[in-house]
Coordinates of C-alpha atoms in Angstrom, one line a residue:
Chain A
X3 CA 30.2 -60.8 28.2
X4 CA 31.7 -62.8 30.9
X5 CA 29.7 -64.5 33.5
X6 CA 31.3 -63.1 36.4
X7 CA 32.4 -59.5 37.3
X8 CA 35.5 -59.2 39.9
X9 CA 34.1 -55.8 41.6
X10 CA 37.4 -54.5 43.7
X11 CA 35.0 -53.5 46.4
X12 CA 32.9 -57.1 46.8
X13 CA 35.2 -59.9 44.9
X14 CA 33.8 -61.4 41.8
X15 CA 29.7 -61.3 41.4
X16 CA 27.3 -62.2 38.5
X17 CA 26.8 -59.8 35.6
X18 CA 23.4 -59.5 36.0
X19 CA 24.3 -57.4 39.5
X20 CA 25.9 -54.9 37.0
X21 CA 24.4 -52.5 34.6
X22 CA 26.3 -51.4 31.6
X23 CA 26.8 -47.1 30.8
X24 CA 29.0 -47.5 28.2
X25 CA 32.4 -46.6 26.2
X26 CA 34.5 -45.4 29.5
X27 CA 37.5 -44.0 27.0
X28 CA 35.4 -40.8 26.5
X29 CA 36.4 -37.5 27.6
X30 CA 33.9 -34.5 28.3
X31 CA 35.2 -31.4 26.6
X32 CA 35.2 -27.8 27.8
X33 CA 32.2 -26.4 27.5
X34 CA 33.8 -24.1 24.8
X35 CA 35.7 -26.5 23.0
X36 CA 33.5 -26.5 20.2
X37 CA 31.0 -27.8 17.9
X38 CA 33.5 -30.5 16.7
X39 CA 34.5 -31.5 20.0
X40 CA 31.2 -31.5 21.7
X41 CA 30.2 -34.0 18.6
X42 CA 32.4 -36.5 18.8
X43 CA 32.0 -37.1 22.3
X44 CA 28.3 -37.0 22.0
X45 CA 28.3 -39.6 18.7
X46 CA 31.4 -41.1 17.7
X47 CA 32.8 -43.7 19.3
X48 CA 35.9 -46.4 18.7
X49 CA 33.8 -49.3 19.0
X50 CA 37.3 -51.3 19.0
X51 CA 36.9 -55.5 18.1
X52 CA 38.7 -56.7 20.9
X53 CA 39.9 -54.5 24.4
X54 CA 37.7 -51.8 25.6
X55 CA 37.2 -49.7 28.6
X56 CA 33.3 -49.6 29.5
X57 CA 31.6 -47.8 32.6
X58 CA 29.5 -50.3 34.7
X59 CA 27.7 -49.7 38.0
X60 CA 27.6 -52.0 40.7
X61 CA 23.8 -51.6 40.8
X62 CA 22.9 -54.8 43.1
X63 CA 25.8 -54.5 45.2
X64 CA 28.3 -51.6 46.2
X65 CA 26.8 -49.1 44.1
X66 CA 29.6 -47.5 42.3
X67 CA 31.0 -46.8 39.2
X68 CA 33.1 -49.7 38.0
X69 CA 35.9 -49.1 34.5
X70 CA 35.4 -52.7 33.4
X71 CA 38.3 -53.6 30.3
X72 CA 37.2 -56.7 28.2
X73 CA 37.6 -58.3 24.7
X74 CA 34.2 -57.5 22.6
X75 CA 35.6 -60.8 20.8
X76 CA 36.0 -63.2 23.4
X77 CA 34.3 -61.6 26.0
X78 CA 37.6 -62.1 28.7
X79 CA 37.5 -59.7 31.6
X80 CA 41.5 -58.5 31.7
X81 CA 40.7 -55.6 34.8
X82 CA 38.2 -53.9 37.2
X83 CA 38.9 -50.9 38.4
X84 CA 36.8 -48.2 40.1
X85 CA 35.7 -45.4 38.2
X86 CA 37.4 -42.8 41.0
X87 CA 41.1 -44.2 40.8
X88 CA 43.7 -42.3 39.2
X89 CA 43.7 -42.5 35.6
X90 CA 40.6 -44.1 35.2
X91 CA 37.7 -41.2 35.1
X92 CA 37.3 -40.2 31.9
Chain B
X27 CA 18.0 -71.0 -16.3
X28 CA 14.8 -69.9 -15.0
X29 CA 12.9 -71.0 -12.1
X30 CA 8.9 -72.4 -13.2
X31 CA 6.7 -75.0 -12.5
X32 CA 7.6 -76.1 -16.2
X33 CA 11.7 -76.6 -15.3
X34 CA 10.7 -78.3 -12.1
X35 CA 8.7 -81.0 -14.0
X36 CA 11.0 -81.2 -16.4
X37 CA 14.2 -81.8 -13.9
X38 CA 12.2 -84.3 -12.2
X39 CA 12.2 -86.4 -15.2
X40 CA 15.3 -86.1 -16.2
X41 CA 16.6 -87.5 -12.3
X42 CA 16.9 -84.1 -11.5
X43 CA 20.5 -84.2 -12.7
X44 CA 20.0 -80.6 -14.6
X45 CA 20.2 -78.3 -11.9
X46 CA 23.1 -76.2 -11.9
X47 CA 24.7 -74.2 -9.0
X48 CA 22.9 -71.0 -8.1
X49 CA 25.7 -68.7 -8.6
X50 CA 29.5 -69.2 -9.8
X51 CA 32.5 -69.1 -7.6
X52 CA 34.6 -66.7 -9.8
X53 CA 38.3 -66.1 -9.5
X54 CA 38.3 -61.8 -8.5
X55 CA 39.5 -59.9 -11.7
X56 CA 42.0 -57.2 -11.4
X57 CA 39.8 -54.3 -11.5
X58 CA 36.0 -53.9 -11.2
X59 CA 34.0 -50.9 -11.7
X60 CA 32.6 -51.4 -8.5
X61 CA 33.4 -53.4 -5.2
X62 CA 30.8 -54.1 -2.4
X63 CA 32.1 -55.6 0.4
X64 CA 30.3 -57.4 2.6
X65 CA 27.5 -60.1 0.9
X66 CA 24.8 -60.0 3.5
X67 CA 21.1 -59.1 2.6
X68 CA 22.3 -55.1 1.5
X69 CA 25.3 -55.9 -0.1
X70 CA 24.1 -58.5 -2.3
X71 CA 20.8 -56.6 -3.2
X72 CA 22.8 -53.5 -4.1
X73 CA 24.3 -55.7 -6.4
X74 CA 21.4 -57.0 -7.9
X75 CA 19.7 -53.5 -8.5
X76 CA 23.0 -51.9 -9.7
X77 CA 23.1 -54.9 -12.6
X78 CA 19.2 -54.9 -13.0
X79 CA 17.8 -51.1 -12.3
X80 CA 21.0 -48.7 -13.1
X81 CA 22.9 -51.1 -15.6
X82 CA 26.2 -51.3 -14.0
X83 CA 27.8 -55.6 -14.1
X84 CA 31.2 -55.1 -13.7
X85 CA 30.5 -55.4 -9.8
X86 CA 32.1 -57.8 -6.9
X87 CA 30.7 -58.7 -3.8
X88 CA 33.1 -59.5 -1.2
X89 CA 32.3 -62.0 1.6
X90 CA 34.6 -62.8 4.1
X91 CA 32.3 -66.3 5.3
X92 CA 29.7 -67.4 3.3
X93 CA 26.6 -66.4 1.8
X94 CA 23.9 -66.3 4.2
X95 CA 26.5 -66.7 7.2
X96 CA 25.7 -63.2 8.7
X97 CA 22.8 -61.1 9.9
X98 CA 20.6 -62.1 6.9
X99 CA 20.4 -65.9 8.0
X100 CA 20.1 -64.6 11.9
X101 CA 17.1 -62.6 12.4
X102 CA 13.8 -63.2 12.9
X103 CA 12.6 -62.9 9.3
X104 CA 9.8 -60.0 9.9
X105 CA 9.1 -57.2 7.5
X106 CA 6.5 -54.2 8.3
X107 CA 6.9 -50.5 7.4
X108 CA 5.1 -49.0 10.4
X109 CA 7.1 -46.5 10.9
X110 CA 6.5 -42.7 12.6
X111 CA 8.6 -40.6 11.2
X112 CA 9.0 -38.6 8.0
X113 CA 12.5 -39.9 7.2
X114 CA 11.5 -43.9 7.8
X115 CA 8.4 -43.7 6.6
X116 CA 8.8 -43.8 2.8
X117 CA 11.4 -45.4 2.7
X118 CA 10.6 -48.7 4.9
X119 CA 7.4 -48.6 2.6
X120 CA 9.4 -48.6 -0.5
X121 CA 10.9 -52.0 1.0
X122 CA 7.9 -53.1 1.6
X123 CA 6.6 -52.6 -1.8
X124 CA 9.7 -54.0 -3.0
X125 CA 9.0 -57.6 -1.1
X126 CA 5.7 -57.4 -2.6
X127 CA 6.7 -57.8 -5.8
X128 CA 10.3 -59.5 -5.1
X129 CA 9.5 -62.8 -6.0
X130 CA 8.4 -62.4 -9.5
X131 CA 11.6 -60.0 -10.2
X132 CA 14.5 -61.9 -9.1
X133 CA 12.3 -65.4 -9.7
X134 CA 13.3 -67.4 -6.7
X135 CA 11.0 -68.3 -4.1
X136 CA 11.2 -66.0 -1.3
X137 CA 8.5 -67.5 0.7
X138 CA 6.9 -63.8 1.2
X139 CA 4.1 -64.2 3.7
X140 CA 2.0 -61.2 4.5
X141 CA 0.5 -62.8 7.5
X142 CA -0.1 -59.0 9.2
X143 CA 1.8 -57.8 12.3
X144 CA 0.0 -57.1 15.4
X145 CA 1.6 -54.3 17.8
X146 CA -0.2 -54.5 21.4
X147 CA -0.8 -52.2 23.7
X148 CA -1.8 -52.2 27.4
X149 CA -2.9 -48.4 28.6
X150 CA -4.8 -45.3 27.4
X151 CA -1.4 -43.5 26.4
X152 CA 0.0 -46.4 24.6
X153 CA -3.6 -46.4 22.4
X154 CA -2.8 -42.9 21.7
X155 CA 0.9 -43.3 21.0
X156 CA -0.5 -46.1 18.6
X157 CA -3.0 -44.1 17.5
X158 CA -0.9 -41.6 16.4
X159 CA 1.7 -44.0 14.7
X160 CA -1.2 -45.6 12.6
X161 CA -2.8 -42.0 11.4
X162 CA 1.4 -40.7 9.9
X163 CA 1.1 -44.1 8.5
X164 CA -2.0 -43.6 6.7
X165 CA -1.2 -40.6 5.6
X166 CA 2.2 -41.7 4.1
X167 CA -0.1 -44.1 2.1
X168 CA 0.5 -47.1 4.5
X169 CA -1.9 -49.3 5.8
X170 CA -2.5 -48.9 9.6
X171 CA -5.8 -50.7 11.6
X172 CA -6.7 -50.3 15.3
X173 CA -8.1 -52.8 16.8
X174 CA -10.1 -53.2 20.2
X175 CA -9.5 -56.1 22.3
X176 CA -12.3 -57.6 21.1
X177 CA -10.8 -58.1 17.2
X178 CA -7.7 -59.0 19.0
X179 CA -9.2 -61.6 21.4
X180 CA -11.2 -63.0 18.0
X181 CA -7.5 -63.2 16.3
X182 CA -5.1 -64.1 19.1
X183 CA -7.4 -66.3 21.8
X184 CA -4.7 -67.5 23.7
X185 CA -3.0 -63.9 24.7
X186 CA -3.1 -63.2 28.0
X187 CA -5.7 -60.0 28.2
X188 CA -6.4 -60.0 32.0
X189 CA -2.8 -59.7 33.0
X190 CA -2.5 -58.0 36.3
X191 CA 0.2 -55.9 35.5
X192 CA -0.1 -55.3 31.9
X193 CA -3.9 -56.4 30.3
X194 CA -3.9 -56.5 26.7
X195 CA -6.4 -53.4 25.6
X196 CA -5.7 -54.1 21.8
X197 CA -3.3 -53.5 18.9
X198 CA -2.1 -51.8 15.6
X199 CA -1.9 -53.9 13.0
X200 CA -0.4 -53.6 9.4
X201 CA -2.1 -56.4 7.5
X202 CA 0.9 -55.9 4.7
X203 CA 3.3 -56.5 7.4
X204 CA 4.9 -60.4 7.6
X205 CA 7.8 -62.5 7.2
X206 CA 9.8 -63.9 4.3
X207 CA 12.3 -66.6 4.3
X208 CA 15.9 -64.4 5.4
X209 CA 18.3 -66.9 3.6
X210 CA 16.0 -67.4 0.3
X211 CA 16.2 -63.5 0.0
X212 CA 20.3 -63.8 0.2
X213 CA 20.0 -66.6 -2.2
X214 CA 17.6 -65.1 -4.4
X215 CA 19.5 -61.4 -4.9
X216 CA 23.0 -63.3 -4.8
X217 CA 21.5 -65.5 -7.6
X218 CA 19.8 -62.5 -9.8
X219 CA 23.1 -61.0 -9.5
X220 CA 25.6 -63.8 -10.5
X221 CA 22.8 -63.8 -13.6
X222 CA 23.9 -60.8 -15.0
X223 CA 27.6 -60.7 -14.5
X224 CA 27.8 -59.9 -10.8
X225 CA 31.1 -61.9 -9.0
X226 CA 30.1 -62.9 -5.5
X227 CA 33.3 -63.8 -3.9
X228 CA 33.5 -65.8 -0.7
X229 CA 35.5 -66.4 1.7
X230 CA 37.6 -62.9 0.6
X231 CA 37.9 -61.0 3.5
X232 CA 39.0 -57.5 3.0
X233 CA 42.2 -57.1 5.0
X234 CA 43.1 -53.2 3.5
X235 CA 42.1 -50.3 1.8
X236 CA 44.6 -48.9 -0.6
X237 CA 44.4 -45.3 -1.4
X238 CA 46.1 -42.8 -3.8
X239 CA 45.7 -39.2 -4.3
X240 CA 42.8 -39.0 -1.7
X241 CA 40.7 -42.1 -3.8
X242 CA 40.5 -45.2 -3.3
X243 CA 42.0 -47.4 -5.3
X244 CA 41.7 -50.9 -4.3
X245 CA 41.6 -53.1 -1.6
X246 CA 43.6 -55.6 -0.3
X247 CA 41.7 -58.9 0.7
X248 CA 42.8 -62.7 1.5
X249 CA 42.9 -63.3 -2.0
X250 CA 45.0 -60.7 -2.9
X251 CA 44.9 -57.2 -4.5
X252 CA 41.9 -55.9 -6.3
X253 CA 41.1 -52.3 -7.7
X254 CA 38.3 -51.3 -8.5
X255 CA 36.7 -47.5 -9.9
X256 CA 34.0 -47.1 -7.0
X257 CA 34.1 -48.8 -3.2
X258 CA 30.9 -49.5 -1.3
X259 CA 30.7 -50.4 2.3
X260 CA 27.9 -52.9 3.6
X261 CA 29.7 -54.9 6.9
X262 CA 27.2 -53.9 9.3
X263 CA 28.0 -55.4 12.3
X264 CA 32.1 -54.9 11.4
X265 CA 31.2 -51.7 9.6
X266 CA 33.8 -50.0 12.3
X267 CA 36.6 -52.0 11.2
X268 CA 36.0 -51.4 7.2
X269 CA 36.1 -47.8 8.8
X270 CA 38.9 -47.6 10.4
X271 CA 40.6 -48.6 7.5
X272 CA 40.1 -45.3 5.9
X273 CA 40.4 -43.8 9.5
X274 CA 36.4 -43.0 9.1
X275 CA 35.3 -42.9 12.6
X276 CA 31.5 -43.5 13.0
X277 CA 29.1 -42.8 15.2
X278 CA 28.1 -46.9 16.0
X279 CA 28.9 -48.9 18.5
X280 CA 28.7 -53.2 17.8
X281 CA 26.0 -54.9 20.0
X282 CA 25.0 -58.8 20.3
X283 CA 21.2 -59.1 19.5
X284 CA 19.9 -63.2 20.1
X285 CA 17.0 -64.8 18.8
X286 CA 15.4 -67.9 19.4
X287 CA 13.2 -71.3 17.9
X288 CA 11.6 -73.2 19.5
X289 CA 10.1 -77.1 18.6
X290 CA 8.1 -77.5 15.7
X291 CA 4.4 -77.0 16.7
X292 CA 0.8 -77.6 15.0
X293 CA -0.3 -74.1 13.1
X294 CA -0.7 -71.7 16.8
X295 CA 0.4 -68.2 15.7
X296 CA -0.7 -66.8 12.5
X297 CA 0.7 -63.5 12.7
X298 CA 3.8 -61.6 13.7
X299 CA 2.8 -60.5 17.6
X300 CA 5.1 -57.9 19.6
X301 CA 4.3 -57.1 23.2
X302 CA 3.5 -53.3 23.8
X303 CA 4.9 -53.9 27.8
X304 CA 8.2 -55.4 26.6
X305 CA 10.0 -56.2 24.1
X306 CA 9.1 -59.3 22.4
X307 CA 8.2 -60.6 19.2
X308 CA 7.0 -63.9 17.7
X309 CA 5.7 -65.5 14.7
X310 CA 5.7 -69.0 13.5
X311 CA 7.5 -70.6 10.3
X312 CA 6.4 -72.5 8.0
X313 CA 8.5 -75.8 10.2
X314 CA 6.3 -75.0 12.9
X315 CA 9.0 -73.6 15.2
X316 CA 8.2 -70.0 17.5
X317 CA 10.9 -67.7 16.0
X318 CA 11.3 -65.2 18.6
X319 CA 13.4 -62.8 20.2
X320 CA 13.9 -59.3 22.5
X321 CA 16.0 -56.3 23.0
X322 CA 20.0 -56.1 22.4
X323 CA 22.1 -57.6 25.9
X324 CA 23.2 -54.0 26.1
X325 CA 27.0 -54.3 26.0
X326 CA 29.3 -53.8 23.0
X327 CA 30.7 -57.3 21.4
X328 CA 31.5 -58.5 18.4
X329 CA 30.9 -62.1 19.4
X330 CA 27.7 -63.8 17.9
X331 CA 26.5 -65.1 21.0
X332 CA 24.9 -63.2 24.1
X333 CA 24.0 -63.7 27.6
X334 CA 21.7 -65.8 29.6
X335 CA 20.1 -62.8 31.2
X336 CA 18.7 -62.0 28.0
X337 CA 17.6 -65.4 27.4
X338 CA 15.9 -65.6 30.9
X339 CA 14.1 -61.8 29.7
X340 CA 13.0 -62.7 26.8
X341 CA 11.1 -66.2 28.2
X342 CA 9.3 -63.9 30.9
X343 CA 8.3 -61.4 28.2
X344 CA 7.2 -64.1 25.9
X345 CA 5.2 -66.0 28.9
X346 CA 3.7 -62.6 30.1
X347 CA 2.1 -62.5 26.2
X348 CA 1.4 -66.2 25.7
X349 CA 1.3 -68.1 29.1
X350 CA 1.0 -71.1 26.7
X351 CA 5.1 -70.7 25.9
X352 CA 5.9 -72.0 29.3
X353 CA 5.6 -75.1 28.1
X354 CA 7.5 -74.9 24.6
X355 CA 10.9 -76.2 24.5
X356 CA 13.4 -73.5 22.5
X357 CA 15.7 -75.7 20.6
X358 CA 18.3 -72.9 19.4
X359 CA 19.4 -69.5 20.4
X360 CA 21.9 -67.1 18.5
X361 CA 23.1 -64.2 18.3
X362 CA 24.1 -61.9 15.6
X363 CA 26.0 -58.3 15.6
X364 CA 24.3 -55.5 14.8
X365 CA 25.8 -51.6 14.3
X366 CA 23.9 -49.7 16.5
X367 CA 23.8 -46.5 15.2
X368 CA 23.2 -43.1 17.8
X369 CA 19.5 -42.6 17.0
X370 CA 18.3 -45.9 15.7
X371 CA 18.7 -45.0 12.1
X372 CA 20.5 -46.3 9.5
X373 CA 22.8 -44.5 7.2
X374 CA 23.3 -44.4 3.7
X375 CA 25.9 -41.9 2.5
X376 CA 28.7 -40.6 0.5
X377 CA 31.8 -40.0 2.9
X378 CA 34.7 -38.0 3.1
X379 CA 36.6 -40.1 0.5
X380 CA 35.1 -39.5 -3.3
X381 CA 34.7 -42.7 -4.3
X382 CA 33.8 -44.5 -1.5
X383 CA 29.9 -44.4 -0.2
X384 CA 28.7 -45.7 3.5
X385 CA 25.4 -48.0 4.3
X386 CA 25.4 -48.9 8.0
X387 CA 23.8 -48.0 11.0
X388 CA 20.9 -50.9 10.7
X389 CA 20.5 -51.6 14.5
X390 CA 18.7 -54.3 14.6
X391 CA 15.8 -53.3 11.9
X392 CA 18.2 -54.3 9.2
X393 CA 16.2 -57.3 7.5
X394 CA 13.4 -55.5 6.3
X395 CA 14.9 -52.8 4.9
X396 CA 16.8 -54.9 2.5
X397 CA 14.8 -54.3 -0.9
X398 CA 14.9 -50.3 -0.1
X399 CA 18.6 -50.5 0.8
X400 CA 20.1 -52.2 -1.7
X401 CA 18.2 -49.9 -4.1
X402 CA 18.6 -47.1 -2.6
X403 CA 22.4 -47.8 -2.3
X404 CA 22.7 -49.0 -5.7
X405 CA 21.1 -45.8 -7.0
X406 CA 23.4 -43.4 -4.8
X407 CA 26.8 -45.2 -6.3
X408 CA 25.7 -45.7 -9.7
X409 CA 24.1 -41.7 -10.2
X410 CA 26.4 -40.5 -7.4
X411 CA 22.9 -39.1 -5.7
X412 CA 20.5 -40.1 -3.2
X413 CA 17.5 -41.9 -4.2
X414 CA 14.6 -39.5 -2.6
X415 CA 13.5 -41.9 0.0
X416 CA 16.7 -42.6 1.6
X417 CA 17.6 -39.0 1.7
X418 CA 17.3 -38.4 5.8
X419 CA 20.0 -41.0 6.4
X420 CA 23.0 -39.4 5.8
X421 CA 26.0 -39.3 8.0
X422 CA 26.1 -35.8 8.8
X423 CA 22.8 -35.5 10.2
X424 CA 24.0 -36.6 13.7
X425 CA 26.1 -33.2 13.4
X426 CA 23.6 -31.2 11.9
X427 CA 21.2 -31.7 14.7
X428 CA 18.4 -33.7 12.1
X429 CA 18.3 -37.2 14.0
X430 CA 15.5 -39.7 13.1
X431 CA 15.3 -40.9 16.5
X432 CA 11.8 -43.2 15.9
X433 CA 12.1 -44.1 20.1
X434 CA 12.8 -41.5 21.7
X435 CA 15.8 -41.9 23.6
X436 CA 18.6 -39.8 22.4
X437 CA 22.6 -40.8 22.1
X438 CA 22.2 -44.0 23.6
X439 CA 23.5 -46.8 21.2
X440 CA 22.3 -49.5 23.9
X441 CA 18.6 -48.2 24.3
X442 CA 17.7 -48.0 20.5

């Protein structure tokens, strides 16, 4: 994981002001959408080597939900977004 | 040729110029009955108790580094079976009974040290907790001990009991618990295996998976093309890659675990210590250095190295315990990747495909379970049926609602 965290709200901060949800490319089914559905979004996940989307909250600074995409490999941050922009909330 | 006291002495005077390579470095046939990839700790003991327990030889292990390059030459070496549950329980204490006998069966000097390992706890309700851990464990046949801080503080002198925030009240101790050499045990299986036909292939990383007719086939590595009858997954931390190749998606997600050594030091710690308060375990090797480590950074990666928060964690933890290891210098840190499964429990499992079984899912418990899970394993491919102590791990469970969650925490790959 990269040492520093561009937040769009306060510019780039250390990691350690950030704590990590998790997989952000997850999508919440309809509550009727089924045993299948409902399990794969509770336990399977992509776990991709290289870019992923993850959920990380500004915790020490701004407070909000951050969609963080990095390389698992390298660890390169590519873009920060907030959690509420379009296309972004999974 | 086998290891003794006898072929020692008798090496020496010859100039040790007898010894021969461990294992061979085979070309890959064309076909094998069956293929294992990945030659960490599991894959390479499910090759040694498919040739030695279920008879089947015409077996490769495919490794895409080196022996020894992964997990099993990057933890911290312990081995216990204290576990709560009904579906770990027997089957961590087959492992252990395994490592208590290992060294005679695959001859090679494992360097199993039952030195006991010490869980402490800090309040009333942790007693209890540990209380109740050490009474399933007794009554699963394992052994389990209480002790007061009293017997810990005769044991462990230089803890830190009267800690403001977290005094030491005592601990639950398995005297079989301990630590073994991690890369002798790679050596020793991947040797016990070469011995009776087994090809361990390195540097063959497995680039494909070709199927036909809904079986497997083959797969497609760096050295080209191999078929083989029956396939067996063991990758662990890349276990979602092999996956993907049969477009298995699986309920783990990849996280960086570090652990760390410090200086060589004069005998200080004779047993395997974890703080009850954090998470933090030590022991001492036989060098002298503190091998120790902490919980996962929390973030998925693939990369074998981690963060310096973690490393700035773990020292608190460690200096909470032991106020003495302010003053030890670490030498090394690393980091290794482990497949985090969704409760903290491994899988071993047939899949969707016919011929091709799963074993994955070993957080970051992996290392002790090695005996059990290469058995266990071997037994499933070669009899196409679970042994009965690895019967709660199968892959469906997470569906079925029958999660062996030993912490507690649910769906959470990072909290496990």
């Amino acid at each position: 994981m990269a040492s520093l965290i561009a937040c769009p709200h306060c510019g780039p901060r250390p990691k350690e002001e950030f704590t990590v949800r998790g997989d952000a490319g997850i999508t919440r089914p309809a509550p009727d959408a089924g045993e299948d559905a409902w399990y794969a979004y509770v336990y399977l996940r992509d776990n991709p080597r290289g870019r992923h989307k993850e959920h990380w909250h500004h915790t020490s600074g701004c407070r909000r939900w951050l969609v963080v995409e990095r390389d698992t490999m390298t660890h390169a941050i590519y873009k920060v977004t907030d959690a509420s922009a379009p296309g972004e909330t999974a | 040729m086998r290891y003794s006291a006898f072929s020692v002495f008798l090496n020496a005077l010859r100039g040790n110029k007898g010894w021969k390579p461990a294992w061979r470095s085979p070309v890959p046939k064309n076909h094998y009955d069956v293929i294992i990839i990945g030659g960490g700790g599991h894959g390479l003991a499910t090759a040694y108790y498919l040739a030695k327990e279920f008879g089947v030889t015409n077996v490769a292990v495919l490794e895409k580094g080196y022996i020894g390059s992964g997990n099993v030459g990057r933890n911290t070496t312990i081995i216990r079976s204290n576990y709560l549950l009904q579906g770990n329980n027997p089957f961590y204490e087959l492992s252990m009974k395994l490592w208590e006998g290992l060294e005679q069966d695959f001859n090679f000097n494992a360097m199993v040290s039952q030195r006991g390992v010490l869980n402490l706890y800090h309040s009333d309700a942790q007693r209890d907790a540990y209380t109740r851990r050490g009474n399933a464990m007794r009554l699963h046949g394992v052994d389990a001990d209480l002790l007061d801080r009293n017997a810990v503080r005769q044991m462990l002198p230089f803890l830190d009991f009267d800690n403001a925030r977290f005094p030491i009240q005592g601990a639950l101790m398995q005297k079989r618990g301990g630590t073994v050499r991690h890369d002798a045990v790679a050596w020793g299986y991947a040797r016990g295996a070469d011995m009776r036909g087994v090809d361990i292939i390195q540097n063959c990383e497995v680039t494909g998976i070709r199927r036909e007719n809904g079986r497997v086939v083959g797969v497609e590595t760096s050295q080209g093309f191999i078929g083989c009858g029956k396939l067996a997954l063991a990758a662990a931390g890349n276990s979602t890659t092999v996956a993907d190749m049969v477009d298995m998606k699986l309920p783990i997600e990849s996280h960086v675990l570090q652990a760390f050594v410090s200086e060589g030091l004069k005998p200080f710690i004779d047993n395997v210590v974890t703080f009850g308060a954090g998470h933090f375990y030590v022991s001492q090797s036989d060098k002298g250095g503190l091998v120790f480590g902490g919980d996962i950074d929390g973030y998925n990666s693939y990369a074998q190295r981690g963060n310096l928060a973690t490393v700035e964690h773990v020292a608190e933890a460690g200096v909470a315990m032991i106020p003495a290891l302010s003053r030890v210098r670490v030498l090394r840190s690393w980091g290794g990747v482990m497949d985090m499964s969704m409760d903290g429990s491994p899988i071993i499992d047939r899949t969707h495909i016919d011929n091709l079984y799963l074993n994955a899912g070993w957080c970051y418990g992996g290392f002790k379970a090695t005996p059990a899970s290469g058995f266990c394993y071997a037994h499933l491919i070669a009899r196409n049926e679970q042994h009965e102590t690895g019967r709660a791990f199968r892959l469906d469970r997470f569906a079925r609602g029958r999660m062996i969650d030993e912490k507690g925490v649910g769906s959470q790959p990072n909290l496990h």
